[in-house]
Each structure stands twice: as structure tokens, then as C-alpha cells.
XYZ file of C-alpha atoms in Angstrom:
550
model
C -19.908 -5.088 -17.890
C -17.062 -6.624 -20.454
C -18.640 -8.768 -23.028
C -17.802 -12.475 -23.153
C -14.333 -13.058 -25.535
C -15.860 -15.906 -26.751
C -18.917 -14.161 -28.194
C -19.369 -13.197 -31.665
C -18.865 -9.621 -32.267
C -21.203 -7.435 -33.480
C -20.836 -4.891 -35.529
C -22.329 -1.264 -35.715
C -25.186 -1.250 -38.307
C -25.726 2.675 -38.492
C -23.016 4.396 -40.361
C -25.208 6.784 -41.983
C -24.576 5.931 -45.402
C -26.412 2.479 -47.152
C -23.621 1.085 -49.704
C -25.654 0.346 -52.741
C -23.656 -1.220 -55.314
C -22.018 -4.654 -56.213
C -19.119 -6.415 -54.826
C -16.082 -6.795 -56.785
C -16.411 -10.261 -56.898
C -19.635 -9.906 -58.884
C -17.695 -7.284 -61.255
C -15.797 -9.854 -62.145
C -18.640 -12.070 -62.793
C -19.733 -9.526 -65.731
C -19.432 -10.700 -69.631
C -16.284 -8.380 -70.395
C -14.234 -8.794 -68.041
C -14.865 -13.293 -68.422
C -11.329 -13.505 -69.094
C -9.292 -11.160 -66.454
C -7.570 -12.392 -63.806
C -7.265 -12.043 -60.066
C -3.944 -11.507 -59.591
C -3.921 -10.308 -55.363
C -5.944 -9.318 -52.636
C -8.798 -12.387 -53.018
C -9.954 -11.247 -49.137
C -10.969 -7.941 -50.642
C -13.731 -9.436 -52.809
C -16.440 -8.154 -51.263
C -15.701 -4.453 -51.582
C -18.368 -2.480 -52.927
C -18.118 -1.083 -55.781
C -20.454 2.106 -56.658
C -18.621 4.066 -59.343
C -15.730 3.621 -61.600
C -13.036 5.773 -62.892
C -9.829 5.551 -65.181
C -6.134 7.020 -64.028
C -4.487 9.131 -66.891
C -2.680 11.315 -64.734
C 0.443 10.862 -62.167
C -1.067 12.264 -59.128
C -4.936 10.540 -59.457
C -5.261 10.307 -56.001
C -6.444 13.872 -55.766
C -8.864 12.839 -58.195
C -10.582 9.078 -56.632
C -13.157 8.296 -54.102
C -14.453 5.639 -51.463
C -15.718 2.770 -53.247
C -14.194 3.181 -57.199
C -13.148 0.595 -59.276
C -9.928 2.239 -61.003
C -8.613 1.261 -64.438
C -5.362 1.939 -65.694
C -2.930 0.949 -68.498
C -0.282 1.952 -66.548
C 0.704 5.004 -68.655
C 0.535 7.398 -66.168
C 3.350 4.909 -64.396
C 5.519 4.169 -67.105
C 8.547 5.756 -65.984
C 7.987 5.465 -62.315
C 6.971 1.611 -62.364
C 8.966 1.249 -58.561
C 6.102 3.692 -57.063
C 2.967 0.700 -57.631
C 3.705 -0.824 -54.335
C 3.060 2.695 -52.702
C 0.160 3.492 -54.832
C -1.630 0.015 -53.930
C -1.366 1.378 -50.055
C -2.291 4.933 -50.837
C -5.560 3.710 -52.983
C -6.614 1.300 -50.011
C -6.190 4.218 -47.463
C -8.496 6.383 -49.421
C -10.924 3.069 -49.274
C -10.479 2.182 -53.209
C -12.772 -0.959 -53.637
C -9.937 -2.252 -56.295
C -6.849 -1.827 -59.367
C -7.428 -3.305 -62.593
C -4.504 -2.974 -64.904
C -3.494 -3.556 -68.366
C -0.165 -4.964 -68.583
C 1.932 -5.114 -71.928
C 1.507 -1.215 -73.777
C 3.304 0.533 -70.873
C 4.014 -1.717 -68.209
C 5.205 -5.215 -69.105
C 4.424 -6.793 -65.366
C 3.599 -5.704 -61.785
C 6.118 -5.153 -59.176
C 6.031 -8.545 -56.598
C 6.268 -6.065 -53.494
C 2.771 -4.523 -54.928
C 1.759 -7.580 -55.318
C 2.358 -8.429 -52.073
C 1.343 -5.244 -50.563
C -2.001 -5.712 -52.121
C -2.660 -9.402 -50.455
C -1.885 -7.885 -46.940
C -4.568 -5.140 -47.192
C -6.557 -7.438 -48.756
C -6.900 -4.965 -51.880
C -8.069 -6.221 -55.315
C -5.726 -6.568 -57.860
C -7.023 -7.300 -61.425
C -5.502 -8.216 -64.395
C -7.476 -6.670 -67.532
C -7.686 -8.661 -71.204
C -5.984 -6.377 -73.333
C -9.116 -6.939 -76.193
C -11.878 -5.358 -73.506
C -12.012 -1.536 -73.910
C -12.201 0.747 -70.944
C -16.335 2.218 -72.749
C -17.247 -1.060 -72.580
C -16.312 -2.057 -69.210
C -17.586 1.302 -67.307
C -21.164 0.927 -69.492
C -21.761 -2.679 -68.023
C -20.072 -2.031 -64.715
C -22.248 1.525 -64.414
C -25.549 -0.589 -65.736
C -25.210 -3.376 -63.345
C -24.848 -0.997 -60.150
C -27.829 1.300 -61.521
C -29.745 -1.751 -61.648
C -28.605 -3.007 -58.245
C -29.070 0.708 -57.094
C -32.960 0.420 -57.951
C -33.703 -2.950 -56.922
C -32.614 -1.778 -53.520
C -34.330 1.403 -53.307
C -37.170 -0.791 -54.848
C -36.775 -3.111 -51.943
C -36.088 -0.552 -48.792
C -39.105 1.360 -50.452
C -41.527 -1.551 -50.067
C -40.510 -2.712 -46.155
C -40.808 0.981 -45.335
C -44.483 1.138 -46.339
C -45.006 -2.408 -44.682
C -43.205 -1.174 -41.178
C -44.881 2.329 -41.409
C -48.332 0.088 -42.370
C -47.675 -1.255 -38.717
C -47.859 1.885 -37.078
C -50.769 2.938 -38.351
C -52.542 -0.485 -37.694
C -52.044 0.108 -33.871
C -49.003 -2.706 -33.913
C -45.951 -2.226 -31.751
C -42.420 -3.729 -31.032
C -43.648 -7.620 -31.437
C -45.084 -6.595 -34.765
C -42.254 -4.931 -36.064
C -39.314 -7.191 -35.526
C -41.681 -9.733 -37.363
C -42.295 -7.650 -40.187
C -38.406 -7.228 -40.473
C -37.648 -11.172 -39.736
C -39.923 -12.058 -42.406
C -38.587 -9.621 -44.685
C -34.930 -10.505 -44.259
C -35.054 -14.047 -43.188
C -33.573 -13.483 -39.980
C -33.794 -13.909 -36.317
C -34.541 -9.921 -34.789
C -34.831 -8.852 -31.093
C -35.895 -5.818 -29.832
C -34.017 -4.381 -27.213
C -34.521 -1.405 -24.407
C -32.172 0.664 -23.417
C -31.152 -1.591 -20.813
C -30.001 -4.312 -22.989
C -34.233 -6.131 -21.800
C -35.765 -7.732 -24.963
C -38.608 -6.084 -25.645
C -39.618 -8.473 -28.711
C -38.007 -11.486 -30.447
C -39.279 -12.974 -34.122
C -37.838 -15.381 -36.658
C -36.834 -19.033 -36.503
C -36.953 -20.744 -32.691
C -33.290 -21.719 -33.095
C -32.028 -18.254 -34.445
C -33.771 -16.485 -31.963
C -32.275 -18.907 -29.022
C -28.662 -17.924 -30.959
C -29.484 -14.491 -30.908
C -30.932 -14.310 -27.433
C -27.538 -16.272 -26.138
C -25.314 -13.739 -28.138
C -27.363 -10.342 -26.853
C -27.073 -11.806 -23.009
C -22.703 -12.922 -23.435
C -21.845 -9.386 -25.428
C -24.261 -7.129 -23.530
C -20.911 -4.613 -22.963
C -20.669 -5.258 -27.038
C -24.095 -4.110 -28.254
C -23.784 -0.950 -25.830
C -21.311 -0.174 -27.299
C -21.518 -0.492 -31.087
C -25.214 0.904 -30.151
C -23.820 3.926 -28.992
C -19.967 4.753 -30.787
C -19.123 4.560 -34.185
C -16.175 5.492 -36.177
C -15.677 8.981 -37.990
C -17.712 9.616 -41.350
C -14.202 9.422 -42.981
C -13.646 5.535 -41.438
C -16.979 4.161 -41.529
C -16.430 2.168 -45.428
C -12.558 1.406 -44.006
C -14.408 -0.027 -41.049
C -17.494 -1.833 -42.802
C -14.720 -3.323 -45.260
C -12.775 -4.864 -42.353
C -15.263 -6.046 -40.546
C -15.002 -10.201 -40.362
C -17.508 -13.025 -41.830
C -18.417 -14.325 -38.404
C -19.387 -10.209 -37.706
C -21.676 -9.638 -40.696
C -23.775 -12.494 -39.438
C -25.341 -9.813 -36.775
C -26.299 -5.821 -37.041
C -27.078 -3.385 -34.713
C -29.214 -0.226 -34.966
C -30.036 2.493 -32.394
C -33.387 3.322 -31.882
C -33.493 7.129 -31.219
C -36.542 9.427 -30.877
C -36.246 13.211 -29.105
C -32.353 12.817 -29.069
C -32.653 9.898 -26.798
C -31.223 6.659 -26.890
C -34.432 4.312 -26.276
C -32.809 0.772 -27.472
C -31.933 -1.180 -30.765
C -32.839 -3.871 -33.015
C -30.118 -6.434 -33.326
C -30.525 -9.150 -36.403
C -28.529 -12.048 -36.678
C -28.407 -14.661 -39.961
C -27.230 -18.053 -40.261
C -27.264 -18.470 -43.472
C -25.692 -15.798 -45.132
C -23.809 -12.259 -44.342
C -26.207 -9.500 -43.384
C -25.794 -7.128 -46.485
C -25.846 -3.253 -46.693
C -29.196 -3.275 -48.176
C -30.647 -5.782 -44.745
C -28.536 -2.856 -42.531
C -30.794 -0.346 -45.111
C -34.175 -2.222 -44.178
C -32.980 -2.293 -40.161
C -32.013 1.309 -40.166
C -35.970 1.843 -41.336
C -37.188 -0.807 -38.492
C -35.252 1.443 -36.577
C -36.675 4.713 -37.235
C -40.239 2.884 -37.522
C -39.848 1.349 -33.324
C -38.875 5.150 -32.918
C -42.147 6.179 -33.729
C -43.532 3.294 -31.777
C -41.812 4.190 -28.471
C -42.755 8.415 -29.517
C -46.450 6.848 -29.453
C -46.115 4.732 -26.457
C -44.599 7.510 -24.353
C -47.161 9.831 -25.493
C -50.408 7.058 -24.279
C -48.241 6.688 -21.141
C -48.073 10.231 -20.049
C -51.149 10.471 -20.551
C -52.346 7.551 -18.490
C -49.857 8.654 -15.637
C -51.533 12.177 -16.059
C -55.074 10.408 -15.730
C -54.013 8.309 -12.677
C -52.001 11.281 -11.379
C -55.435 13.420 -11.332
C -57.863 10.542 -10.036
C -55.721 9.667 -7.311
C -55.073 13.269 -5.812
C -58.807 13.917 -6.090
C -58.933 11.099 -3.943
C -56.239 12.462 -0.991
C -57.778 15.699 -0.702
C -61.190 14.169 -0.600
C -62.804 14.907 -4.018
C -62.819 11.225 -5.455
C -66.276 10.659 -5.330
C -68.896 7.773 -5.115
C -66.609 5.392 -7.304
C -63.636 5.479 -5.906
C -63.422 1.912 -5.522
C -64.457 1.169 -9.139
C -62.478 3.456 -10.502
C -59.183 2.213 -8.332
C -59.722 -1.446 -9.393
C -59.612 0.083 -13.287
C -56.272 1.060 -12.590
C -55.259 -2.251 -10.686
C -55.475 -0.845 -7.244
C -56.861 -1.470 -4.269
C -57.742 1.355 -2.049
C -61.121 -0.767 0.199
C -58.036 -2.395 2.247
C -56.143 -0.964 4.929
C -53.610 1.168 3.909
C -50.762 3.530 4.635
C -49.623 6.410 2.485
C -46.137 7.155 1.712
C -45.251 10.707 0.529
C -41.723 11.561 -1.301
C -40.685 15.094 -1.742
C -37.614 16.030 -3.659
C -35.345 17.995 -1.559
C -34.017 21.190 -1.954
C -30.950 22.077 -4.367
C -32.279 19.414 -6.859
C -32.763 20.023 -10.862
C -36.502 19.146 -10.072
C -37.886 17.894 -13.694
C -35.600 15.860 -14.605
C -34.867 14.089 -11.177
C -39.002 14.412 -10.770
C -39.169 11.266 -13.778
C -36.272 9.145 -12.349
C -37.589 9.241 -8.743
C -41.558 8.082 -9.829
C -39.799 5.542 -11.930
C -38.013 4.577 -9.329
C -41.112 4.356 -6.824
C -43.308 2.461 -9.326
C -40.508 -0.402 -9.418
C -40.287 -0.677 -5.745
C -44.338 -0.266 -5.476
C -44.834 -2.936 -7.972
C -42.388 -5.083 -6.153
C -43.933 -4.927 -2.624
C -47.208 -4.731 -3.664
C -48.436 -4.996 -6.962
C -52.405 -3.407 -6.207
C -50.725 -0.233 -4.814
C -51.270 2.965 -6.157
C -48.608 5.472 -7.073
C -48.552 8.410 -9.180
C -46.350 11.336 -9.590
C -47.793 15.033 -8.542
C -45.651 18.413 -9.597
C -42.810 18.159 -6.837
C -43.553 14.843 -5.392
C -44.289 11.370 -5.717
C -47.362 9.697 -3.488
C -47.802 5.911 -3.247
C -51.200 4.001 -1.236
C -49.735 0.794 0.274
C -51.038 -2.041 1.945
C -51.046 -2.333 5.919
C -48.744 -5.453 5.610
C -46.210 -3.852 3.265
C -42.871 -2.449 5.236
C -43.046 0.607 4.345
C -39.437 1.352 5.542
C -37.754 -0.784 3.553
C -40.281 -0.100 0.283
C -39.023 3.374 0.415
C -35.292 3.153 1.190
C -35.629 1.231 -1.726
C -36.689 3.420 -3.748
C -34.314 5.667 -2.667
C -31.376 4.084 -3.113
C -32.481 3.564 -7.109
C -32.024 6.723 -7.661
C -28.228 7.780 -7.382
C -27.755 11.217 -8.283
C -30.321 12.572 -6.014
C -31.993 12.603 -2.482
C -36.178 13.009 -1.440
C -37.321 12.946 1.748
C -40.125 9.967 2.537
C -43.077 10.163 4.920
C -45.276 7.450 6.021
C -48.742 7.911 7.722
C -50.959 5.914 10.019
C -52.937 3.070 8.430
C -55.958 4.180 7.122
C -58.975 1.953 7.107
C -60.397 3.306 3.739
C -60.040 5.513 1.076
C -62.657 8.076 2.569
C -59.200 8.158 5.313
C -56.798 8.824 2.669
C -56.883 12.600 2.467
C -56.122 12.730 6.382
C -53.437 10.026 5.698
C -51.773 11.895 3.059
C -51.656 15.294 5.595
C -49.721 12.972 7.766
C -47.349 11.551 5.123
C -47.231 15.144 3.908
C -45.824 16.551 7.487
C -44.076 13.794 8.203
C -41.925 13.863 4.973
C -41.449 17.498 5.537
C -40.789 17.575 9.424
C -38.529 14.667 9.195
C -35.871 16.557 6.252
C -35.772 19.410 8.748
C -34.925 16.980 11.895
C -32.613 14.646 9.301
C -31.788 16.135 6.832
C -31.670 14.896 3.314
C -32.875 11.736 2.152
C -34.494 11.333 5.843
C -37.346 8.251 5.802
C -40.196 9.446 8.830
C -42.877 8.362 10.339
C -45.791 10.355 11.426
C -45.933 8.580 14.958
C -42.317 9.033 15.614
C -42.428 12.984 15.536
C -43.141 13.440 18.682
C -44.220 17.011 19.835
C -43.515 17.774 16.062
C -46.347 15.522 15.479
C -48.306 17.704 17.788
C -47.143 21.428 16.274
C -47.614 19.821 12.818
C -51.015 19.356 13.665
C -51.785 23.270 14.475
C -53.395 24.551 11.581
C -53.061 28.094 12.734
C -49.438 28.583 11.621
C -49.752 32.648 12.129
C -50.597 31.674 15.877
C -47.363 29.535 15.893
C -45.064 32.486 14.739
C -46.790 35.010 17.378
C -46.052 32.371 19.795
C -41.887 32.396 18.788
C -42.499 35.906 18.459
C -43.765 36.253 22.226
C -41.637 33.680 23.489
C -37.879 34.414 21.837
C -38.272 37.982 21.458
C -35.390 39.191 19.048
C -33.925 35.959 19.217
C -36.663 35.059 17.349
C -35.186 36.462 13.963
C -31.853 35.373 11.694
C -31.114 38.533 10.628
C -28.369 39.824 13.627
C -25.527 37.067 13.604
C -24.994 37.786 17.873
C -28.479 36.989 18.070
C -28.638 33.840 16.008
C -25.104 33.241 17.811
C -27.144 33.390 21.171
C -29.949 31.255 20.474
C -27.941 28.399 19.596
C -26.351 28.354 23.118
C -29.674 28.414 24.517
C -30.547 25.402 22.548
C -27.777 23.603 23.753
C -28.473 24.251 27.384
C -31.906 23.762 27.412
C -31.036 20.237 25.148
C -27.748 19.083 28.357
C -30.715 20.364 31.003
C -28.918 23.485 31.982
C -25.553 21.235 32.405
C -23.191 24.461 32.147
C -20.247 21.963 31.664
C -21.787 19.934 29.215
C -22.870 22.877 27.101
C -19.772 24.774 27.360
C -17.994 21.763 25.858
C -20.655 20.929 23.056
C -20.012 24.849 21.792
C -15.962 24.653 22.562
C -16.801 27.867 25.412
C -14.737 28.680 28.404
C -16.710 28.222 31.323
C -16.768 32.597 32.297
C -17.844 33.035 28.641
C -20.945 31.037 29.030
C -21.623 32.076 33.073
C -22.152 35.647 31.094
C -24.059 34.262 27.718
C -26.542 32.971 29.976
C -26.722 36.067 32.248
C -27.525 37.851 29.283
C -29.899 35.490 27.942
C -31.812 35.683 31.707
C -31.961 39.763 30.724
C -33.606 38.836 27.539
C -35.899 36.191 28.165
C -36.391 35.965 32.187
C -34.986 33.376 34.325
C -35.604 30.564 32.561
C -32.639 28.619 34.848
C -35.049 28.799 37.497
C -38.187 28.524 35.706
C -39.507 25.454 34.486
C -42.557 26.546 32.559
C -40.515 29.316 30.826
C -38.027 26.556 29.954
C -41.037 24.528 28.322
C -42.256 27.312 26.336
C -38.778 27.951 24.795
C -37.839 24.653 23.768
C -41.637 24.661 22.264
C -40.513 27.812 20.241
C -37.517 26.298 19.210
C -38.901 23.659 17.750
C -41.615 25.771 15.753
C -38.263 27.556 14.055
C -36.632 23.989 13.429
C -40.171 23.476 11.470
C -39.720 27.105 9.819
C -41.140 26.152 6.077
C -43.438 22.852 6.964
């Protein structure tokens, strides 16, 4: 989904690196430099500034890094005054925060194209008093971002032990994002990683702003939540980022390697500044451990329920069961059916094992919100009312899950939970007879099988085998291809009611060919074509193979 054009942007909080230092514009603010002058570049004035350094050599830009303040009295340049223009773009590429200059010992003025250069990029140009030495200009500059530097620290320091205070207390999401709206003055939402709100805080009206903003650039926040620019761009990036974007930050909230969400800020009455994006980027890591603790009480809940409630379908629940149902909101004293879903084969099983109960839990709590599911090692099993369509409940929850298939089996109602273990044999078969009649992704019903139902329900499945043993003879095996080859013609006749025609034109046969297949079936099994009780017991043993596995 495209975010709305009309939407502010938001920009990508997490870069990694907190800027701590002061903004040119305050550099100029100090008590030596009260009389220089701004001579380009006035959009550049709030580059940050973290360390200084002076250019005595030609080629300095070996020698400078992201965020300098570079002084100069032109000296280096003297002879070469027609290469400024270049050197203004060259400094601003390697993300200079600003030039100041003395003008009159070497260099009598500045060349207009650098001049001009530096307004387009927005780059600082500053004219230097020629009274002001460089010592005393790098020891205020230096003292001011030292002090910045540990007022920060100071200040990221202090919200950490008030968000990590919130952990420990037992708070969650809610209590966070308040902690961080109170300490920023700013409206904060908490977002899953489905772009839900998990928790808002702050002002009514910011949080109605921010809410509006999160819903018209969801495509936005996905993305800055998720891409950001190469180490080497990320000050480049923060430095062009517009006024209307440094009203909102985003930060990814990441535990285990996984993406679980992000806190999004917005401010109306000022620019979020690096040190706010320093205090989110805590929050951040702070909900991280909030979500690591959640997951880790929900597993074991869903182990808990997972437990009780098989106990319960193979008949060791107990005198409680009731009680101990309603604890977990359901209700197993009503009539119910049971719905089993088995992942089918060829599937990465753990992984698709924690989508598909995710997926069943939705559709449960949509169709019936007092019905029990939990997930078992290879399946998921769900209790549903008698009034719930079952059907439709699980191609639901089939279709939510997109990379995948499980095969779904539904039982009789059961009147009870002391019925539930038979129930869940009938779900069981069902789900496991109905892949091997449907295939993958196949939805059955225990009363639909037919004399599957009845074969399901012979518990002697040795007896079963001698019986296709008897029955098929060496047919009965898949290990000789002719013999395999064989037994799927005598399917097919048996299935068109010996209709030679039929058959030979289902398996693409000349009519001779199959006159002598069946001759040599008669040899092999008797004269089944004459026969009808042999017939029966064939088709019978067919089936039993089609169930090979249940």
C-alpha cells in the first residue's frame, strides 16, 4: 500500500549513530565569533557540529570528517583562489557541517560562484573577524559541544533507567510510550508489525495527529521502519531531511533478529532532535524487551493450554474439566464439534506449525470466541460450538495462511467433553483420510467418508494389511512397476463397473490390450468379471491401500 502524497513524511529515526553536538547556528551564537558573518548557505544552519579542525595544507580533504567545522585563512588557497567553488562542493560531499574563512592576509574576497555554490547545497559559509584567533575559537567551540555531549548522555542516561524501571515494575507497551511522551513532550504510538497501535500517550490532539499520519503513510513508516541509507549517507541524509519531517521519528523495535514493530513520535512544537531520536532508540530497545517477555508468558500459556486440552481429547482431563476450561475462556459443557488440522507433507513444519495456529486462533476467535484451540507438535486442534460452520471456520483459516497447505477434519457433535477424545479420533481420521482422497489442503468430514469411515474405524490395522495381502496377492505391493501398472487398470474397471470401453478410454488402451490385461488379471486374482463378491472384496482392498499411512 502507497502512502498518501499529502501526508507528512517521516523520516528514519535509527541510523545507528546519535549526533551529539551543537548546530552551527548556535556556534555562531558563541562570544568569539559575536562579530562574524554569515555570508551563504543560511539553510545549512542546523548542521551539527561535533569537532573542529583548521586547513593548512592544499589537499585537506584527505584529512576532514562528517560533522567538522573547518577554519581557514585561506593560505593553503592563495595561489589557486579559482578552486573555492569546487572545494565548497567537495567539503559538503564529505558531509562538512561548515567553512569559516579569514579574508584579507591571503585571500582578499570569496569567489561569487562559491558563494553561490554554497547557498545551493545549503553549506555554511562564515566570515571570521580577523581579531578572533583560531585557540580561542576551537577552546569555546570544543567546551560548548563537551558540555552539550554530557548533558545528553546525562539525559539518555536518566530515561534509560526510567524505561528499564518499567520493565522491571511489570509495565508494558502503554507504560512505555508514556514514559517517553512525558519525557520528550510528545505524542508516541506504539505500533506492531502490522502497522496496529499497540499503545498511544501524550496530548489528545497530538495523538489524533499522529494516529491520522500513521493510518495515511502506513506504506511510509514500513518503509523507513525497515530501509535506511548506507553508514556512509546516513548524516548526508539526516542533514537533508525537511522541517515538516523532523516533526516525526521512527524506530524499529527488534528482538531475536525480528522485526516486531516501532515507536513513531511526532512534535508540534518543535523539531524532534538527535538527542529525542537518542531517548526513542532506548524506548525502542526497552518495548524489545517487553515483547522478549511477552512472548516468553505467551508460550508458556499456549504450552499450558496446549497440555490441558490434549489431556482432555485422549481422556485424561479429569474431574475439573469444566472449571478449568472456563479459566481459559472456553466452553467445553456445550455441544461441540472438533476440528483437527494437520500440516501436509513436503512442508518446513516449525515454522509453518506457528503461522497456521495463528492463523486458526483468528478464525476461532472470530466464529466463536469460547472455543478452544491450541497447537500440538504437527497439528493444530480447535473445540467448536454445534452452531459454528465449521466449513467455512476452517477454509478460513486456510486461506490465511499463503505459503502453505493442512488438511482439516471435522467430527460429529459431541455432547460433552467426556465425548471429546472419541470426537478428536474422528477429526483425526477424517483429516487424514480426506488428504489421501483430496489431496492437499482437503477440508473432510467424518460422516462423508463413507466406507472409509467404516475401515477407519478398524483398529486392527495388521488385520487390514493381511486382508490386501489375501485379497491382491502381488498386486498388493509397489515395488514391480507391471504390477503397480496392473492394479491401476483394475481400479479403473472395477470404478466404470467392468465398462471395457469406458476403461480402455480413461487409461488411453486399445481395446485387444485391455481384453488381455484383464485375462491376466482373472489368472491372478480369479474371475472377478463374473464374481460379484470377489469384486467387493477388491475394491475393499483398494481402498485400504488408498488409506496406506492413516
Amino acid at each position: 500500500m502507497t502512502s498518501d502524497p499529502a501526508a507528512p513524511a517521516m523520516r528514519l529515526a535509527s541510523t545507528g549513530t546519535i549526533l551529539h553536538g551543537v548546530s552551527v547556528g548556535e556556534v555562531l551564537g558563541v562570544s568569539t565569533l559575536a562579530d562574524a558573518r554569515l555570508i551563504a548557505g543560511r539553510s545549512g544552519l542546523d548542521r551539527i557540529v561535533q569537532r573542529l579542525n583548521v586547513m593548512e595544507v592544499p589537499d585537506i580533504l584527505a584529512w576532514v570528517k562528517p560533522h567538522e567545522l573547518l577554519l581557514t585563512t585561506g593560505y593553503p588557497l592563495r595561489n589557486t583562489p579559482q578552486s573555492l567553488d569546487r572545494l565548497v562542493a567537495d567539503l559538503d560531499e564529505r558531509g562538512l557541517a561548515a567553512l569559516a574563512i579569514k579574508l584579507g592576509r591571503y585571500l582578499d574576497e570569496l569567489p561569487e560562484e562559491m558563494v553561490e555554490q554554497a547557498d545551493r547545497l545549503g553549506f555554511p559559509l562564515i566570515l571570521l573577524p580577523n581579531d578572533v584567533g583560531f585557540d580561542d575559537i576551537l577552546n569555546q567551540v570544543l567546551t560548548d559541544i563537551l558540555n552539550r555531549q554530557a548533558g545528553l548522555l546525562a539525559r539518555a542516561e536518566e530515561a534509560h533507567r526510567a524505561l528499564v524501571q518499567i520493565v522491571l515494575a511489570g509495565g508494558g507497551m502503554r507504560e512505555v510510550a508514556a514514559e517517553v511522551a512525558g519525557l520528550l513532550d510528545v505524542a508516541v504510538a506504539a505500533l506492531d508489525a502490522g502497522g496496529r497501535v499497540l499503545a498511544t500517550a501524550g496530548d489528545a490532539e497530538r495523538v489524533a495527529t499522529l494516529r491520522a499520519t500513521c493510518q495515511a503513510a502506513e506504506g511510509a513508516v514500513t518503509a523507513v521502519g525497515t530501509v535506511s541509507a548506507p553508514a556512509q549517507e546516513r548524516p548526508r541524509a539526516a542533514a537533508l531531511a525537511t522541517a515538516q519531517e523532523r516533526h516525526y521519528a521512527v524506530v524499529p523495535v527488534v528482538a531475536g533478529g525480528h522485526h516486531h514493530g516501532r515507536i513513531v513520535a511526532f512534535s508540534d512544537s518543535g523539531t524532534l532532535t538527535p538527542s529525542d531520536v537518542g531517548i526513542l532508540e532506548r524506548a525502542a530497545t526497552v518495548a524489545a524487551l517487553v515483547v522478549t517477555k511477552q512472548e516468553a508468558v505467551t508460550a508458556v500459556e499456549s504450552k499450558y493450554r496446549a497440555d490441558f486440552l490434549r489431556d482432555v481429547l485422549i481422556g485424561r482431563g479429569g474431574t475439573r474439566v469444566a472449571e478449568r476450561a472456563r479459566a481459559f475462556g472456553w466452553d467445553l459443557e456445550r455441544r461441540v464439534s472438533v476440528l483437527v488440522a494437520e500440516i501436509d507433507p513436503d512442508t518446513e513444519e516449525r515454522s509453518t506449525q506457528d503461522r497456521m495456529l495463528a492463523a486458526w486462533q483468528s478464525a476461532v476467535r472470530r466464529y466463536d470466541p469460547r472455543g478452544a484451540v491450541a497447537g500440538f507438535s504437527h497439528e493444530v486442534v480447535a473445540v467448536i460450538g454445534a452452531d459454528v460452520d465449521t466449513v467455512r471456520l476452517a477454509k478460513d483459516a486456510l486461506a490465511a495462511v499463503s505459503d502453505c497447505t493442512f488438511s482439516t477434519g471435522l467430527s460429529r457433535v459431541a455432547g460433552g467433553a467426556d465425548l471429546l477424545p472419541g470426537a478428536y479420533g474422528q477429526a483425526l481420521k477424517a483429516a487424514r483420510v480426506g488428504r489421501q482422497l483430496h489431496g492437499a489442503g482437503a477440508v473432510a468430514h467424518f460422516d462423508e467418508l463413507g466406507v472409509y469411515r467404516l475401515l477407519s474405524l478398524v483398529n486392527d490395522t495388521e488385520e487390514l494389511h493381511a486382508f490386501v495381502r489375501e485379497t491382491l496377492g502381488s498386486l498388493a505391493g509397489d515395488g514391480d512397476v507391471e504390477n503397480a501398472d496392473l492394479r491401476r487398470t483394475l481400479q479403473v474397471l472395477l470404478e466404470t463397473n467392468l465398462n471395457v470401453a469406458e476403461t480402455a478410454r480413461r487409461l488411453h488402451f486399445h481395446y485387444n490390450t485391455l481384453r488381455y490385461r484383464i485375462g491376466k488379471l482373472e489368472r491372478m486374482l480369479g474371475n472377478f468379471t463374473e464374481d460379484a463378491h470377489l469384486r467387493l472384496n477388491l475394491t475393499l482392498a483398494l481402498h485400504v491401500l488408498r488409506m496406506r499411512g492413516i
